[in-house]
């Protein structure tokens, strides 16, 4: 008899955002005319930058002619995109990497889960609490349920995890952080890099929100000395350039990164060429356009637009008496729910009384209880309306 993966029984019945969708769908069924404002999942609103769609139109045209048609894309991404990433995201920022250390993919979420293929099941894992649920769920699926250390990130420790007093094999760090919106300093990350090098551990650094960084803090883990021998970095064009539906991102696995004498770069290359057939030519042309002068300008406009929303939420709620965090280097605002409510109870209040979809902090882990996350990814108009609705109620 075939056996199903027994570890799935250890998971929560449904993925956090699927759970929220279900609650919203139930509400909509009862209130079909409700003018809901979505500040829940971090999905973007603005269309793709014009530089990207222009490049994609051209790529479609190329695909229509025998002399310029392309079949399977290269497993690790077209050179034009890998080179643009290398130059703009790393070399120009003083980070020495090589093209062959960059692997283009369909996004950071898939890579966060897929990367576990190159690690042994016996590895211990540390994640922040609260945390992007994908890190935890994919490790549970891989049989590590009892081998996950939750590192509390609270107001008291500035939402930054303490270095553990024992050995951990794989450490997930995400800065600017999802869900708290807080960024990490050079000194803070250096402590983790030193720990990982000392312990021969691997840091999985999720840098999906780096474009929102406003302060002088690391956007890449490789800005921290020593990171190339201990860290893998994942990035995404989803929040940077509106690619949530288009799907494109990349993962960096430095050649210098080895564990127990085994280099991880060739392992990831082997994994990707076996299980992944690359990102479409049209999508990669769109992604490469982000790095053109017009693309950069348009991306900056998008990021500024969302930053204005984040400020609007942050300042609006603060003036209404809420305790708020994040926003400065992030599209997320993390707020303390009023006394007497749990995260889910306050989620229900916002949905039922203000017609606002949010994300309850406890959905990101136990230490998220008592908090709630709002995203800056809606329009200015709807964001302003949402804040007015909350202010009226409190
Ligand atoms: C979030 O809302 O946390 C993100 O949009 C989820 C994701 O990027 O998969």
Coordinates of C-alpha atoms and ligand atoms in Angstrom, one line a residue:
X1 CA 0.0 0.0 0.0
X2 CA 1.2 3.4 -0.8
X3 CA 1.7 5.6 2.2
X4 CA 0.9 9.3 2.3
X5 CA 3.4 11.7 3.9
X6 CA 2.4 11.3 7.5
X7 CA 3.9 14.7 8.4
X8 CA 1.1 16.5 6.8
X9 CA -1.0 15.4 9.8
X10 CA 1.1 17.7 11.9
X11 CA 0.1 20.8 9.9
X12 CA -2.6 23.2 10.8
X13 CA -5.6 22.2 8.6
X14 CA -5.2 25.1 6.2
X15 CA -2.6 27.7 5.3
X16 CA -3.0 31.0 7.1
X17 CA -3.9 33.1 4.1
X18 CA -6.3 30.4 2.8
X19 CA -8.0 30.5 6.2
X20 CA -8.4 34.2 6.0
X21 CA -9.8 33.9 2.4
X22 CA -12.4 31.5 3.7
X23 CA -13.5 33.8 6.5
X24 CA -13.8 36.7 4.1
X25 CA -15.7 34.6 1.6
X26 CA -18.2 33.6 4.4
X27 CA -18.6 37.3 5.3
X28 CA -19.2 38.2 1.7
X29 CA -21.8 35.6 1.3
X30 CA -23.8 37.1 4.1
X31 CA -22.9 40.7 3.1
X32 CA -22.7 40.6 -0.7
X33 CA -22.6 44.4 -1.0
X34 CA -20.0 45.2 1.6
X35 CA -17.3 47.4 0.4
X36 CA -14.4 45.4 1.7
X37 CA -10.9 46.9 1.9
X38 CA -8.1 44.4 1.7
X39 CA -5.1 45.0 3.9
X40 CA -4.5 41.4 4.6
X41 CA -2.2 39.3 2.4
X42 CA 0.7 41.2 1.0
X43 CA -0.6 41.3 -2.6
X44 CA 0.0 44.3 -4.7
X45 CA -2.5 46.6 -6.4
X46 CA -0.6 48.7 -8.9
X47 CA -0.1 47.2 -12.4
X48 CA 3.3 46.1 -13.6
X49 CA 5.7 49.0 -14.4
X50 CA 5.4 50.0 -18.0
X51 CA 9.0 49.2 -18.7
X52 CA 8.2 45.5 -17.7
X53 CA 5.1 45.2 -19.8
X54 CA 6.8 46.9 -22.8
X55 CA 9.6 44.3 -22.5
X56 CA 7.1 41.5 -22.1
X57 CA 5.1 42.6 -25.2
X58 CA 8.3 42.6 -27.2
X59 CA 9.1 39.1 -25.9
X60 CA 5.7 37.9 -26.9
X61 CA 6.3 39.1 -30.4
X62 CA 9.7 37.3 -30.5
X63 CA 7.9 34.1 -29.5
X64 CA 5.6 34.5 -32.5
X65 CA 8.4 34.1 -35.1
X66 CA 10.5 31.1 -35.9
X67 CA 13.7 33.0 -36.0
X68 CA 13.3 34.5 -32.5
X69 CA 11.1 31.8 -30.8
X70 CA 12.5 30.2 -27.6
X71 CA 11.8 26.8 -26.2
X72 CA 12.9 25.7 -22.7
X73 CA 14.5 28.4 -20.8
X74 CA 17.9 27.7 -19.1
X75 CA 17.4 26.0 -15.8
X76 CA 19.0 28.8 -13.8
X77 CA 17.8 31.8 -15.7
X78 CA 18.8 33.6 -18.9
X79 CA 22.1 35.3 -18.8
X80 CA 20.6 38.7 -19.5
X81 CA 18.6 38.5 -16.2
X82 CA 21.3 36.9 -14.1
X83 CA 23.8 39.5 -15.3
X84 CA 21.4 42.4 -14.6
X85 CA 20.7 41.0 -11.1
X86 CA 24.4 40.6 -10.4
X87 CA 25.3 44.1 -11.6
X88 CA 22.5 46.0 -10.0
X89 CA 21.7 44.2 -6.8
X90 CA 25.2 43.1 -5.9
X91 CA 28.3 44.5 -7.7
X92 CA 27.1 48.1 -7.7
X93 CA 26.5 47.8 -4.0
X94 CA 30.0 46.5 -3.4
X95 CA 29.1 42.9 -3.0
X96 CA 31.3 40.5 -5.0
X97 CA 29.3 37.5 -6.4
X98 CA 29.3 35.6 -9.6
X99 CA 26.5 35.0 -12.1
X100 CA 26.6 31.2 -11.4
X101 CA 25.7 31.9 -7.8
X102 CA 22.4 33.4 -8.9
X103 CA 19.4 31.1 -9.6
X104 CA 16.3 32.6 -11.2
X105 CA 13.1 31.1 -10.0
X106 CA 9.3 31.6 -9.9
X107 CA 9.6 33.4 -6.5
X108 CA 10.9 33.4 -3.0
X109 CA 8.0 31.4 -1.5
X110 CA 8.7 28.3 -3.6
X111 CA 12.5 28.6 -3.1
X112 CA 12.0 28.9 0.7
X113 CA 10.3 25.5 0.6
X114 CA 12.2 23.9 -2.2
X115 CA 15.6 24.7 -0.6
X116 CA 14.9 22.1 2.0
X117 CA 15.6 19.4 -0.6
X118 CA 19.3 19.9 -0.2
X119 CA 19.3 19.6 3.6
X120 CA 19.1 16.4 5.6
X121 CA 15.9 15.6 7.5
X122 CA 17.9 15.4 10.7
X123 CA 18.7 19.1 10.7
X124 CA 17.5 21.4 13.4
X125 CA 15.8 24.6 12.4
X126 CA 15.3 28.0 14.1
X127 CA 12.7 30.5 13.0
X128 CA 11.5 33.8 14.4
X129 CA 8.2 33.8 16.2
X130 CA 6.1 35.5 14.7
X131 CA 7.2 34.2 11.3
X132 CA 6.1 33.8 7.7
X133 CA 4.3 30.5 8.0
X134 CA 5.9 29.0 4.9
X135 CA 9.2 28.4 6.8
X136 CA 7.5 26.4 9.5
X137 CA 5.0 24.5 7.4
X138 CA 7.6 23.3 4.8
X139 CA 9.8 22.0 7.6
X140 CA 6.8 20.2 9.2
X141 CA 6.1 18.7 5.8
X142 CA 9.7 17.5 5.7
X143 CA 9.4 15.8 9.0
X144 CA 11.1 18.4 11.3
X145 CA 8.1 19.1 13.5
X146 CA 10.0 18.3 16.7
X147 CA 13.2 20.0 15.6
X148 CA 12.1 23.6 15.2
X149 CA 13.2 26.2 17.7
X150 CA 10.9 29.2 17.9
X151 CA 12.8 32.4 18.7
X152 CA 10.5 34.9 20.2
X153 CA 10.6 38.4 18.6
X154 CA 8.8 40.8 21.0
X155 CA 8.6 44.4 21.7
X156 CA 11.1 43.9 24.5
X157 CA 13.8 42.6 22.2
X158 CA 13.1 45.0 19.3
X159 CA 11.5 42.1 17.3
X160 CA 15.0 40.7 16.7
X161 CA 15.8 37.0 17.7
X162 CA 18.4 36.3 20.4
X163 CA 21.2 34.0 19.4
X164 CA 20.4 30.5 20.8
X165 CA 22.5 29.0 23.5
X166 CA 22.8 25.7 21.6
X167 CA 23.6 24.5 18.1
X168 CA 21.0 25.0 15.3
X169 CA 21.7 23.8 11.8
X170 CA 19.4 26.0 9.7
X171 CA 18.3 29.5 10.7
X172 CA 15.6 31.5 8.8
X173 CA 16.0 35.2 9.0
X174 CA 13.7 37.7 7.1
X175 CA 14.6 41.4 7.2
X176 CA 12.9 43.7 6.6
X177 CA 10.7 41.4 8.5
X178 CA 7.4 39.8 7.6
X179 CA 5.2 40.2 9.6
X180 CA 6.6 42.8 12.1
X181 CA 8.0 45.2 9.4
X182 CA 11.1 45.8 11.5
X183 CA 14.6 45.9 9.8
X184 CA 17.9 44.6 11.2
X185 CA 21.1 46.5 11.7
X186 CA 24.6 45.5 10.5
X187 CA 25.6 44.6 14.1
X188 CA 22.5 42.5 14.6
X189 CA 23.1 40.5 11.5
X190 CA 26.8 40.2 12.1
X191 CA 26.1 38.3 15.3
X192 CA 24.1 35.7 13.4
X193 CA 26.7 35.4 10.6
X194 CA 29.4 34.8 13.3
X195 CA 27.2 32.3 15.0
X196 CA 26.5 30.4 11.7
X197 CA 30.2 30.4 10.7
X198 CA 31.2 29.2 14.1
X199 CA 28.5 26.4 14.2
X200 CA 28.8 25.5 10.5
X201 CA 25.1 26.4 10.3
X202 CA 23.3 27.8 7.3
X203 CA 21.3 31.0 7.3
X204 CA 18.3 31.2 4.9
X205 CA 17.9 34.9 4.5
X206 CA 14.6 36.0 3.0
X207 CA 15.2 39.4 1.5
X208 CA 11.9 39.8 -0.3
X209 CA 11.3 43.3 1.2
X210 CA 14.7 44.8 0.7
X211 CA 13.5 47.4 -1.8
X212 CA 11.4 49.0 1.0
X213 CA 14.5 49.7 3.1
X214 CA 14.8 53.4 3.9
X215 CA 17.4 53.4 6.7
X216 CA 21.1 52.6 6.3
X217 CA 20.7 48.9 7.2
X218 CA 21.7 45.8 5.2
X219 CA 19.4 45.0 2.2
X220 CA 21.4 41.9 1.5
X221 CA 23.0 39.5 4.0
X222 CA 26.1 39.6 1.9
X223 CA 26.7 43.2 3.0
X224 CA 27.7 41.5 6.3
X225 CA 31.3 40.2 6.4
X226 CA 31.5 36.5 6.4
X227 CA 28.0 35.8 5.1
X228 CA 29.1 34.1 1.9
X229 CA 30.4 31.1 3.8
X230 CA 27.1 30.6 5.7
X231 CA 24.1 32.2 4.0
X232 CA 21.7 31.6 1.2
X233 CA 19.6 34.6 0.1
X234 CA 16.2 34.6 -1.5
X235 CA 14.7 37.6 -3.3
X236 CA 11.5 38.2 -5.1
X237 CA 10.2 40.7 -7.7
X238 CA 6.7 40.3 -6.3
X239 CA 6.7 43.2 -3.9
X240 CA 9.4 45.2 -5.7
X241 CA 7.8 45.3 -9.1
X242 CA 4.3 43.9 -8.7
X243 CA 5.2 40.3 -9.8
X244 CA 2.9 38.5 -7.3
X245 CA 0.9 37.1 -10.3
X246 CA 3.7 37.1 -12.9
X247 CA 6.0 35.1 -10.7
X248 CA 9.8 35.7 -10.7
X249 CA 12.5 35.9 -8.1
X250 CA 15.9 34.4 -7.4
X251 CA 18.1 32.6 -4.9
X252 CA 21.8 33.2 -4.3
X253 CA 23.9 30.2 -3.2
X254 CA 27.5 31.3 -2.9
X255 CA 30.2 28.9 -4.1
X256 CA 32.0 29.4 -0.8
X257 CA 29.1 27.9 1.1
X258 CA 29.9 24.4 2.3
X259 CA 28.6 22.2 5.1
X260 CA 30.7 19.2 6.2
X261 CA 32.9 19.7 3.1
X262 CA 29.9 19.6 0.7
X263 CA 29.3 22.6 -1.4
X264 CA 25.6 23.7 -1.6
X265 CA 25.8 25.6 -4.9
X266 CA 26.2 22.5 -7.1
X267 CA 23.5 20.7 -5.0
X268 CA 21.0 23.5 -5.6
X269 CA 22.0 23.5 -9.3
X270 CA 21.3 19.8 -9.5
X271 CA 18.0 20.2 -7.6
X272 CA 16.8 23.0 -9.9
X273 CA 17.8 21.3 -13.2
X274 CA 16.0 18.1 -12.1
X275 CA 12.8 19.5 -10.6
X276 CA 12.4 22.9 -12.2
X277 CA 12.2 23.9 -15.9
X278 CA 12.9 27.6 -15.5
X279 CA 10.9 30.8 -15.7
X280 CA 9.3 31.8 -19.0
X281 CA 11.3 33.9 -21.4
X282 CA 8.5 36.5 -21.4
X283 CA 8.6 36.8 -17.6
X284 CA 12.4 37.0 -17.5
X285 CA 12.4 39.8 -20.1
X286 CA 9.8 41.6 -17.9
X287 CA 12.0 41.1 -14.8
X288 CA 15.2 42.3 -16.6
X289 CA 13.4 45.5 -17.5
X290 CA 13.2 46.4 -13.8
X291 CA 17.0 47.1 -14.1
X292 CA 16.7 49.6 -17.0
X293 CA 16.8 53.3 -16.2
X294 CA 13.0 53.7 -16.8
X295 CA 12.3 50.4 -15.0
X296 CA 14.2 51.6 -11.9
X297 CA 12.4 54.9 -11.9
X298 CA 9.0 53.2 -12.2
X299 CA 9.8 50.7 -9.5
X300 CA 10.8 53.6 -7.2
X301 CA 7.5 55.2 -7.9
X302 CA 5.7 52.1 -6.9
X303 CA 7.7 51.6 -3.7
X304 CA 7.2 55.3 -2.8
X305 CA 3.4 54.9 -3.4
X306 CA 3.3 51.9 -1.0
X307 CA 5.5 53.7 1.5
X308 CA 3.0 56.6 1.6
X309 CA 0.3 54.1 2.4
X310 CA 2.5 52.5 5.2
X311 CA 3.0 56.0 6.7
X312 CA -0.7 56.8 6.4
X313 CA -1.5 53.6 8.3
X314 CA 1.3 54.0 10.9
X315 CA 0.6 57.7 11.6
X316 CA -3.2 57.3 11.5
X317 CA -3.3 54.5 13.9
X318 CA -0.7 56.1 16.2
X319 CA -2.8 59.2 16.4
X320 CA -5.8 57.1 17.3
X321 CA -3.9 55.7 20.2
X322 CA -2.6 52.4 18.8
X323 CA 0.9 51.1 19.4
X324 CA 2.4 50.6 16.0
X325 CA 5.6 49.1 14.6
X326 CA 7.2 48.6 11.2
X327 CA 6.3 50.8 8.2
X328 CA 9.6 52.7 8.0
X329 CA 11.5 50.0 6.0
X330 CA 8.6 47.9 5.1
X331 CA 5.1 47.6 3.5
X332 CA 3.8 46.2 6.8
X333 CA 2.5 47.8 9.9
X334 CA 2.4 45.6 13.0
X335 CA 0.0 46.9 15.6
X336 CA -0.9 45.9 19.1
X337 CA -4.6 45.1 19.4
X338 CA -6.6 46.9 22.0
X339 CA -6.8 45.5 25.5
X340 CA -9.3 42.7 25.9
X341 CA -9.0 41.3 22.4
X342 CA -7.1 38.4 20.9
X343 CA -5.6 38.8 17.5
X344 CA -8.4 36.8 15.8
X345 CA -11.1 38.7 17.8
X346 CA -9.7 42.0 16.6
X347 CA -9.5 40.6 13.1
X348 CA -13.2 39.8 13.4
X349 CA -14.0 43.3 14.7
X350 CA -12.1 44.9 11.7
X351 CA -13.9 42.6 9.3
X352 CA -17.4 42.9 10.7
X353 CA -17.4 46.5 11.9
X354 CA -15.0 48.2 9.5
X355 CA -15.1 45.9 6.5
X356 CA -11.3 45.6 6.6
X357 CA -9.4 42.4 5.9
X358 CA -6.2 42.2 8.1
X359 CA -3.9 39.4 9.2
X360 CA -4.1 38.3 12.9
X361 CA -0.7 38.3 14.5
X362 CA -1.3 34.9 16.1
X363 CA -1.5 33.4 12.6
X364 CA 2.3 34.0 12.4
X365 CA 3.0 32.2 15.6
X366 CA 2.3 32.3 19.4
X367 CA 4.4 35.4 20.0
X368 CA 2.2 37.2 17.4
X369 CA -0.8 36.9 19.7
X370 CA -2.0 40.4 20.7
X371 CA -0.9 41.8 17.4
X372 CA -2.3 42.4 13.9
X373 CA -0.7 43.1 10.6
X374 CA -1.9 45.6 8.0
X375 CA -0.4 45.9 4.5
X376 CA 0.4 49.0 2.6
X377 CA -0.4 47.4 -0.8
X378 CA -3.9 48.8 -1.4
X379 CA -4.6 52.1 -3.1
X380 CA -4.1 55.5 -1.4
X381 CA -7.9 56.0 -1.4
X382 CA -8.8 52.7 0.1
X383 CA -6.0 52.9 2.7
X384 CA -7.2 56.3 3.8
X385 CA -10.8 55.1 4.0
X386 CA -9.7 52.1 6.1
X387 CA -7.9 54.3 8.6
X388 CA -10.9 56.5 8.8
X389 CA -13.1 53.6 9.5
X390 CA -10.8 52.3 12.3
X391 CA -10.5 55.8 13.8
X392 CA -14.3 56.2 13.9
X393 CA -14.6 52.9 15.8
X394 CA -11.9 53.7 18.4
Ligands
LIG1 C1 2.3 37.9 3.1 O1 1.2 38.5 3.0 O2 2.8 37.5 4.1 C2 2.9 37.5 1.7 O3 2.2 38.2 0.7 C3 2.8 36.1 1.5 C4 3.8 35.7 0.4 O4 4.6 36.5 -0.1 O5 3.7 34.6 0.0

